[in-house]
Amino acid sequence: DTAVSQTPKYLVTQMGNDKSIKCEQNLGHDTMYWYKQDSKKFLKIMFSYNNKELIINETVPNRFSPKSPDKAHLNLHINSLELGDSAVYFCASSQTWAYEQYFGPGTRLTVT
Amino acid sequence: TQLLEQSPQFLSIQEGENLTVYCNSSSVFSSLQWYRQEPGEGPVLLVTVVTGGEVKKLKRLTFQFGDARKDSSLHITAAQPGDTGLYLCAGARTGGGADGLTFGKGTHLIIQP
């Protein structure tokens, strides 16, 4: 019974393409997040989102955009992919008032 | 920008030894969390500490939050090979994590049988 799921698990694509990663949580949480983990395993927040507010990390290029069809889903769209976008992307969720976040299994994106 | 300095970055010890991982910052956090990450998986929450000076125990793992809420430590007693993994500390600025967590760079722990 997966709490936070992501698809696909692996994504290999060429520079310049546009791709999406999907995330779903069945925990009833109202806030979702996207994190990027680089090759040195450093995790950095990209976005946090609930039905009222999108908080964007100022270092994230505007080629990245989160889209939320409903509270249980937060997808990540990436336009004009670049080599430097290669990383593992994690979705997470929490209750807005809670500290604990629950992470998905990650999507390894490789841009060639 | 709030930073969390985690040390050591790498640690390889023998089974049965004790170890401590440190997480330090010059900034105050409303909470600190410790996660463990296995290869190919997402981070899994181990513990959350909220109150300055708080100590929490999870079997052989002891977590402490500094009095000033700027630092934390993870102590493992009698380490086992099953403790091998990437340990991450993470801080929340606000009274919830709504603006995301700030992570340390992680400690790669290897426990040799």
PDB file of C-alpha atoms in Angstrom:
ATOM      1  CA  ASP A   1       0.000   0.000   0.000  1.00  0.00           C
ATOM      2  CA  THR A   2       2.251   2.774  -1.342  1.00  0.00           C
ATOM      3  CA  ALA A   3       1.966   6.110   0.425  1.00  0.00           C
ATOM      4  CA  VAL A   4       3.791   8.347  -2.072  1.00  0.00           C
ATOM      5  CA  SER A   5       4.322   7.005  -5.577  1.00  0.00           C
ATOM      6  CA  GLN A   6       6.141   8.416  -8.581  1.00  0.00           C
ATOM      7  CA  THR A   7       6.247   7.486 -12.224  1.00  0.00           C
ATOM      8  CA  PRO A   8       8.379   6.758 -14.048  1.00  0.00           C
ATOM      9  CA  LYS A   9      11.144   5.285 -11.920  1.00  0.00           C
ATOM     10  CA  TYR A  10      13.698   5.909 -14.654  1.00  0.00           C
ATOM     11  CA  LEU A  11      13.573   8.475 -17.450  1.00  0.00           C
ATOM     12  CA  VAL A  12      16.185   8.768 -20.169  1.00  0.00           C
ATOM     13  CA  THR A  13      15.747  11.520 -22.730  1.00  0.00           C
ATOM     14  CA  GLN A  14      17.643  13.843 -25.007  1.00  0.00           C
ATOM     15  CA  MET A  15      18.541  17.464 -24.529  1.00  0.00           C
ATOM     16  CA  GLY A  16      15.834  19.859 -25.601  1.00  0.00           C
ATOM     17  CA  ASN A  17      12.938  17.491 -24.942  1.00  0.00           C
ATOM     18  CA  ASP A  18      10.015  18.205 -22.628  1.00  0.00           C
ATOM     19  CA  LYS A  19       9.117  15.611 -20.014  1.00  0.00           C
ATOM     20  CA  SER A  20       6.846  15.126 -17.025  1.00  0.00           C
ATOM     21  CA  ILE A  21       7.137  13.186 -13.801  1.00  0.00           C
ATOM     22  CA  LYS A  22       3.986  12.227 -11.940  1.00  0.00           C
ATOM     23  CA  CYS A  23       3.470  12.002  -8.196  1.00  0.00           C
ATOM     24  CA  GLU A  24       0.536  10.738  -6.177  1.00  0.00           C
ATOM     25  CA  GLN A  25       0.024  10.442  -2.441  1.00  0.00           C
ATOM     26  CA  ASN A  26      -2.718   8.526  -0.651  1.00  0.00           C
ATOM     27  CA  LEU A  27      -1.978   9.880   2.826  1.00  0.00           C
ATOM     28  CA  GLY A  28      -4.587  12.615   2.732  1.00  0.00           C
ATOM     29  CA  HIS A  29      -1.880  15.273   3.052  1.00  0.00           C
ATOM     30  CA  ASP A  30      -2.498  18.801   1.866  1.00  0.00           C
ATOM     31  CA  THR A  31       1.041  19.856   0.986  1.00  0.00           C
ATOM     32  CA  MET A  32       3.331  18.304  -1.597  1.00  0.00           C
ATOM     33  CA  TYR A  33       6.915  18.961  -2.572  1.00  0.00           C
ATOM     34  CA  TRP A  34       9.516  18.317  -5.220  1.00  0.00           C
ATOM     35  CA  TYR A  35      13.158  17.844  -4.288  1.00  0.00           C
ATOM     36  CA  LYS A  36      16.225  17.347  -6.492  1.00  0.00           C
ATOM     37  CA  GLN A  37      19.050  15.064  -5.371  1.00  0.00           C
ATOM     38  CA  ASP A  38      22.337  15.557  -7.180  1.00  0.00           C
ATOM     39  CA  SER A  39      25.075  13.048  -7.869  1.00  0.00           C
ATOM     40  CA  LYS A  40      26.593  13.734  -4.434  1.00  0.00           C
ATOM     41  CA  LYS A  41      23.289  12.850  -2.759  1.00  0.00           C
ATOM     42  CA  PHE A  42      22.527  16.442  -1.754  1.00  0.00           C
ATOM     43  CA  LEU A  43      18.783  16.998  -1.515  1.00  0.00           C
ATOM     44  CA  LYS A  44      17.424  20.442  -2.306  1.00  0.00           C
ATOM     45  CA  ILE A  45      13.861  21.727  -2.200  1.00  0.00           C
ATOM     46  CA  MET A  46      12.482  22.850  -5.538  1.00  0.00           C
ATOM     47  CA  PHE A  47       8.812  23.547  -4.803  1.00  0.00           C
ATOM     48  CA  SER A  48       6.278  23.223  -2.072  1.00  0.00           C
ATOM     49  CA  TYR A  49       2.597  23.461  -2.932  1.00  0.00           C
ATOM     50  CA  ASN A  50      -0.777  23.278  -1.323  1.00  0.00           C
ATOM     51  CA  ASN A  51      -4.129  24.358  -2.621  1.00  0.00           C
ATOM     52  CA  LYS A  52      -3.457  27.897  -1.581  1.00  0.00           C
ATOM     53  CA  GLU A  53       0.160  28.642  -2.232  1.00  0.00           C
ATOM     54  CA  LEU A  54       3.085  27.693  -4.425  1.00  0.00           C
ATOM     55  CA  ILE A  55       6.502  28.364  -2.957  1.00  0.00           C
ATOM     56  CA  ILE A  56       9.285  28.245  -5.465  1.00  0.00           C
ATOM     57  CA  ASN A  57      12.940  27.934  -4.653  1.00  0.00           C
ATOM     58  CA  GLU A  58      14.487  30.949  -6.292  1.00  0.00           C
ATOM     59  CA  THR A  59      17.283  28.887  -7.808  1.00  0.00           C
ATOM     60  CA  VAL A  60      14.934  26.689  -9.841  1.00  0.00           C
ATOM     61  CA  PRO A  61      14.873  27.592 -13.563  1.00  0.00           C
ATOM     62  CA  ASN A  62      11.475  28.518 -14.940  1.00  0.00           C
ATOM     63  CA  ARG A  63      11.744  25.529 -17.275  1.00  0.00           C
ATOM     64  CA  PHE A  64      10.488  23.561 -14.281  1.00  0.00           C
ATOM     65  CA  SER A  65       6.829  23.905 -13.396  1.00  0.00           C
ATOM     66  CA  PRO A  66       4.668  21.986 -10.926  1.00  0.00           C
ATOM     67  CA  LYS A  67       1.084  21.235 -11.812  1.00  0.00           C
ATOM     68  CA  SER A  68      -1.484  19.942  -9.348  1.00  0.00           C
ATOM     69  CA  PRO A  69      -4.778  18.591 -10.706  1.00  0.00           C
ATOM     70  CA  ASP A  70      -5.939  17.852  -7.157  1.00  0.00           C
ATOM     71  CA  LYS A  71      -4.668  17.567  -3.593  1.00  0.00           C
ATOM     72  CA  ALA A  72      -3.358  14.048  -4.104  1.00  0.00           C
ATOM     73  CA  HIS A  73      -1.261  14.778  -7.171  1.00  0.00           C
ATOM     74  CA  LEU A  74       1.663  17.049  -7.969  1.00  0.00           C
ATOM     75  CA  ASN A  75       3.319  16.581 -11.313  1.00  0.00           C
ATOM     76  CA  LEU A  76       6.588  18.115 -12.440  1.00  0.00           C
ATOM     77  CA  HIS A  77       6.931  19.384 -15.980  1.00  0.00           C
ATOM     78  CA  ILE A  78      10.342  20.151 -17.385  1.00  0.00           C
ATOM     79  CA  ASN A  79      10.794  21.999 -20.666  1.00  0.00           C
ATOM     80  CA  SER A  80      13.876  22.132 -22.850  1.00  0.00           C
ATOM     81  CA  LEU A  81      15.827  19.608 -20.826  1.00  0.00           C
ATOM     82  CA  GLU A  82      19.520  20.251 -20.255  1.00  0.00           C
ATOM     83  CA  LEU A  83      22.389  17.950 -19.304  1.00  0.00           C
ATOM     84  CA  GLY A  84      22.527  19.555 -15.848  1.00  0.00           C
ATOM     85  CA  ASP A  85      18.974  18.473 -15.145  1.00  0.00           C
ATOM     86  CA  SER A  86      20.183  14.897 -14.758  1.00  0.00           C
ATOM     87  CA  ALA A  87      19.470  13.935 -11.145  1.00  0.00           C
ATOM     88  CA  VAL A  88      17.063  11.994  -8.983  1.00  0.00           C
ATOM     89  CA  TYR A  89      13.818  13.838  -8.345  1.00  0.00           C
ATOM     90  CA  PHE A  90      11.805  13.083  -5.226  1.00  0.00           C
ATOM     91  CA  CYS A  91       8.231  13.917  -4.497  1.00  0.00           C
ATOM     92  CA  ALA A  92       7.161  14.263  -0.852  1.00  0.00           C
ATOM     93  CA  SER A  93       4.029  15.126   1.069  1.00  0.00           C
ATOM     94  CA  SER A  94       3.007  16.298   4.523  1.00  0.00           C
ATOM     95  CA  GLN A  95       0.244  17.987   6.437  1.00  0.00           C
ATOM     96  CA  THR A  96       0.963  21.702   6.273  1.00  0.00           C
ATOM     97  CA  TRP A  97       1.143  22.016  10.069  1.00  0.00           C
ATOM     98  CA  ALA A  98       3.345  18.936  10.502  1.00  0.00           C
ATOM     99  CA  TYR A  99       7.096  18.630  10.367  1.00  0.00           C
ATOM    100  CA  GLU A 100       7.276  15.124   8.975  1.00  0.00           C
ATOM    101  CA  GLN A 101       7.508  14.626   5.243  1.00  0.00           C
ATOM    102  CA  TYR A 102       7.037  11.350   3.419  1.00  0.00           C
ATOM    103  CA  PHE A 103       9.051  10.730   0.311  1.00  0.00           C
ATOM    104  CA  GLY A 104       8.372   8.816  -2.868  1.00  0.00           C
ATOM    105  CA  PRO A 105      10.870   6.331  -4.330  1.00  0.00           C
ATOM    106  CA  GLY A 106      12.388   8.881  -6.703  1.00  0.00           C
ATOM    107  CA  THR A 107      12.693   9.280 -10.466  1.00  0.00           C
ATOM    108  CA  ARG A 108      16.150   9.046 -11.930  1.00  0.00           C
ATOM    109  CA  LEU A 109      16.305  11.455 -14.871  1.00  0.00           C
ATOM    110  CA  THR A 110      19.167  11.110 -17.324  1.00  0.00           C
ATOM    111  CA  VAL A 111      19.540  13.701 -20.054  1.00  0.00           C
ATOM    112  CA  THR A 112      21.835  12.736 -22.941  1.00  0.00           C
TER     113      THR A 112
ATOM    114  CA  THR B   1      20.086  30.838   3.233  1.00  0.00           C
ATOM    115  CA  GLN B   2      20.084  28.438   6.143  1.00  0.00           C
ATOM    116  CA  LEU B   3      22.692  25.703   5.908  1.00  0.00           C
ATOM    117  CA  LEU B   4      23.089  22.447   7.767  1.00  0.00           C
ATOM    118  CA  GLU B   5      26.618  21.136   8.080  1.00  0.00           C
ATOM    119  CA  GLN B   6      26.678  17.404   8.572  1.00  0.00           C
ATOM    120  CA  SER B   7      29.728  15.432   9.674  1.00  0.00           C
ATOM    121  CA  PRO B   8      31.372  13.139   9.052  1.00  0.00           C
ATOM    122  CA  GLN B   9      30.561  12.792   5.385  1.00  0.00           C
ATOM    123  CA  PHE B  10      31.812   9.193   5.301  1.00  0.00           C
ATOM    124  CA  LEU B  11      32.211   6.719   8.134  1.00  0.00           C
ATOM    125  CA  SER B  12      33.242   3.085   7.985  1.00  0.00           C
ATOM    126  CA  ILE B  13      33.440   1.162  11.252  1.00  0.00           C
ATOM    127  CA  GLN B  14      33.334  -2.383  12.537  1.00  0.00           C
ATOM    128  CA  GLU B  15      30.213  -4.067  13.796  1.00  0.00           C
ATOM    129  CA  GLY B  16      29.717  -3.468  17.498  1.00  0.00           C
ATOM    130  CA  GLU B  17      31.345  -0.044  17.606  1.00  0.00           C
ATOM    131  CA  ASN B  18      29.579   3.160  18.576  1.00  0.00           C
ATOM    132  CA  LEU B  19      29.361   6.256  16.405  1.00  0.00           C
ATOM    133  CA  THR B  20      28.002   9.786  16.403  1.00  0.00           C
ATOM    134  CA  VAL B  21      26.884  11.902  13.467  1.00  0.00           C
ATOM    135  CA  TYR B  22      26.615  15.662  13.869  1.00  0.00           C
ATOM    136  CA  CYS B  23      24.382  18.227  12.230  1.00  0.00           C
ATOM    137  CA  ASN B  24      25.196  21.882  12.873  1.00  0.00           C
ATOM    138  CA  SER B  25      23.878  25.231  11.777  1.00  0.00           C
ATOM    139  CA  SER B  26      24.285  28.885  12.644  1.00  0.00           C
ATOM    140  CA  SER B  27      20.527  29.299  12.286  1.00  0.00           C
ATOM    141  CA  VAL B  28      17.642  28.247  14.495  1.00  0.00           C
ATOM    142  CA  PHE B  29      15.256  25.618  13.202  1.00  0.00           C
ATOM    143  CA  SER B  30      11.762  24.970  14.473  1.00  0.00           C
ATOM    144  CA  SER B  31      12.450  21.260  14.167  1.00  0.00           C
ATOM    145  CA  LEU B  32      15.134  18.870  13.022  1.00  0.00           C
ATOM    146  CA  GLN B  33      14.528  15.522  11.454  1.00  0.00           C
ATOM    147  CA  TRP B  34      16.731  12.567  10.690  1.00  0.00           C
ATOM    148  CA  TYR B  35      16.150  10.413   7.646  1.00  0.00           C
ATOM    149  CA  ARG B  36      17.791   7.267   6.363  1.00  0.00           C
ATOM    150  CA  GLN B  37      18.062   6.568   2.664  1.00  0.00           C
ATOM    151  CA  GLU B  38      18.809   3.236   1.021  1.00  0.00           C
ATOM    152  CA  PRO B  39      20.150   3.016  -2.548  1.00  0.00           C
ATOM    153  CA  GLY B  40      17.398   3.459  -5.113  1.00  0.00           C
ATOM    154  CA  GLU B  41      14.837   4.549  -2.537  1.00  0.00           C
ATOM    155  CA  GLY B  42      13.515   7.734  -1.027  1.00  0.00           C
ATOM    156  CA  PRO B  43      14.495   9.034   2.426  1.00  0.00           C
ATOM    157  CA  VAL B  44      12.613   7.413   5.283  1.00  0.00           C
ATOM    158  CA  LEU B  45      11.904   9.427   8.409  1.00  0.00           C
ATOM    159  CA  LEU B  46      13.563   8.144  11.585  1.00  0.00           C
ATOM    160  CA  VAL B  47      12.703  10.849  14.101  1.00  0.00           C
ATOM    161  CA  THR B  48      11.636  14.469  14.575  1.00  0.00           C
ATOM    162  CA  VAL B  49      12.958  16.628  17.420  1.00  0.00           C
ATOM    163  CA  VAL B  50      11.220  19.864  18.229  1.00  0.00           C
ATOM    164  CA  THR B  51      12.146  21.084  21.706  1.00  0.00           C
ATOM    165  CA  GLY B  52      15.605  22.415  22.561  1.00  0.00           C
ATOM    166  CA  GLY B  53      17.515  19.815  24.564  1.00  0.00           C
ATOM    167  CA  GLU B  54      15.140  17.050  23.517  1.00  0.00           C
ATOM    168  CA  VAL B  55      16.476  13.502  23.448  1.00  0.00           C
ATOM    169  CA  LYS B  56      14.702  10.672  21.626  1.00  0.00           C
ATOM    170  CA  LYS B  57      15.663   7.027  21.472  1.00  0.00           C
ATOM    171  CA  LEU B  58      14.834   4.543  18.744  1.00  0.00           C
ATOM    172  CA  LYS B  59      16.256   1.171  19.813  1.00  0.00           C
ATOM    173  CA  ARG B  60      20.051   1.605  19.479  1.00  0.00           C
ATOM    174  CA  LEU B  61      19.733   5.096  17.977  1.00  0.00           C
ATOM    175  CA  THR B  62      19.737   8.206  20.185  1.00  0.00           C
ATOM    176  CA  PHE B  63      18.847  11.602  18.755  1.00  0.00           C
ATOM    177  CA  GLN B  64      19.462  14.908  20.482  1.00  0.00           C
ATOM    178  CA  PHE B  65      18.399  18.448  19.629  1.00  0.00           C
ATOM    179  CA  GLY B  66      20.674  21.203  20.875  1.00  0.00           C
ATOM    180  CA  ASP B  67      19.424  23.598  23.528  1.00  0.00           C
ATOM    181  CA  ALA B  68      19.522  26.486  21.079  1.00  0.00           C
ATOM    182  CA  ARG B  69      17.824  24.420  18.344  1.00  0.00           C
ATOM    183  CA  LYS B  70      20.742  24.966  15.985  1.00  0.00           C
ATOM    184  CA  ASP B  71      22.305  21.519  16.073  1.00  0.00           C
ATOM    185  CA  SER B  72      21.506  17.858  16.462  1.00  0.00           C
ATOM    186  CA  SER B  73      23.311  14.576  16.836  1.00  0.00           C
ATOM    187  CA  LEU B  74      22.614  10.953  16.065  1.00  0.00           C
ATOM    188  CA  HIS B  75      24.370   8.346  18.183  1.00  0.00           C
ATOM    189  CA  ILE B  76      24.311   4.654  17.283  1.00  0.00           C
ATOM    190  CA  THR B  77      25.278   2.123  19.908  1.00  0.00           C
ATOM    191  CA  ALA B  78      26.709  -1.270  18.944  1.00  0.00           C
ATOM    192  CA  ALA B  79      26.340  -0.645  15.224  1.00  0.00           C
ATOM    193  CA  GLN B  80      25.053  -3.491  13.069  1.00  0.00           C
ATOM    194  CA  PRO B  81      25.605  -4.142   9.340  1.00  0.00           C
ATOM    195  CA  GLY B  82      21.905  -3.396   8.884  1.00  0.00           C
ATOM    196  CA  ASP B  83      22.600   0.195   9.982  1.00  0.00           C
ATOM    197  CA  THR B  84      24.541   0.771   6.761  1.00  0.00           C
ATOM    198  CA  GLY B  85      23.033   3.581   4.710  1.00  0.00           C
ATOM    199  CA  LEU B  86      22.910   7.307   4.037  1.00  0.00           C
ATOM    200  CA  TYR B  87      21.796   9.341   7.055  1.00  0.00           C
ATOM    201  CA  LEU B  88      20.384  12.789   6.406  1.00  0.00           C
ATOM    202  CA  CYS B  89      19.503  15.550   8.817  1.00  0.00           C
ATOM    203  CA  ALA B  90      16.902  18.088   7.751  1.00  0.00           C
ATOM    204  CA  GLY B  91      15.594  21.263   9.319  1.00  0.00           C
ATOM    205  CA  ALA B  92      12.276  23.038   9.060  1.00  0.00           C
ATOM    206  CA  ARG B  93      12.255  26.813   9.383  1.00  0.00           C
ATOM    207  CA  THR B  94       8.620  27.366  10.088  1.00  0.00           C
ATOM    208  CA  GLY B  95       6.227  25.602  12.402  1.00  0.00           C
ATOM    209  CA  GLY B  96       5.487  23.064   9.742  1.00  0.00           C
ATOM    210  CA  GLY B  97       7.564  22.205   6.746  1.00  0.00           C
ATOM    211  CA  ALA B  98       5.378  24.016   4.278  1.00  0.00           C
ATOM    212  CA  ASP B  99       8.299  25.798   2.693  1.00  0.00           C
ATOM    213  CA  GLY B 100      10.351  22.646   2.425  1.00  0.00           C
ATOM    214  CA  LEU B 101      13.164  21.120   4.406  1.00  0.00           C
ATOM    215  CA  THR B 102      16.818  22.157   4.391  1.00  0.00           C
ATOM    216  CA  PHE B 103      18.959  19.055   4.194  1.00  0.00           C
ATOM    217  CA  GLY B 104      22.507  18.392   5.280  1.00  0.00           C
ATOM    218  CA  LYS B 105      24.807  16.719   2.757  1.00  0.00           C
ATOM    219  CA  GLY B 106      24.444  13.365   4.436  1.00  0.00           C
ATOM    220  CA  THR B 107      26.641  10.813   6.170  1.00  0.00           C
ATOM    221  CA  HIS B 108      27.454   7.638   4.276  1.00  0.00           C
ATOM    222  CA  LEU B 109      27.708   4.989   6.970  1.00  0.00           C
ATOM    223  CA  ILE B 110      29.182   1.535   6.380  1.00  0.00           C
ATOM    224  CA  ILE B 111      29.161  -1.056   9.135  1.00  0.00           C
ATOM    225  CA  GLN B 112      31.524  -3.893   8.367  1.00  0.00           C
ATOM    226  CA  PRO B 113      30.766  -7.356   9.769  1.00  0.00           C
TER     227      PRO B 113
END
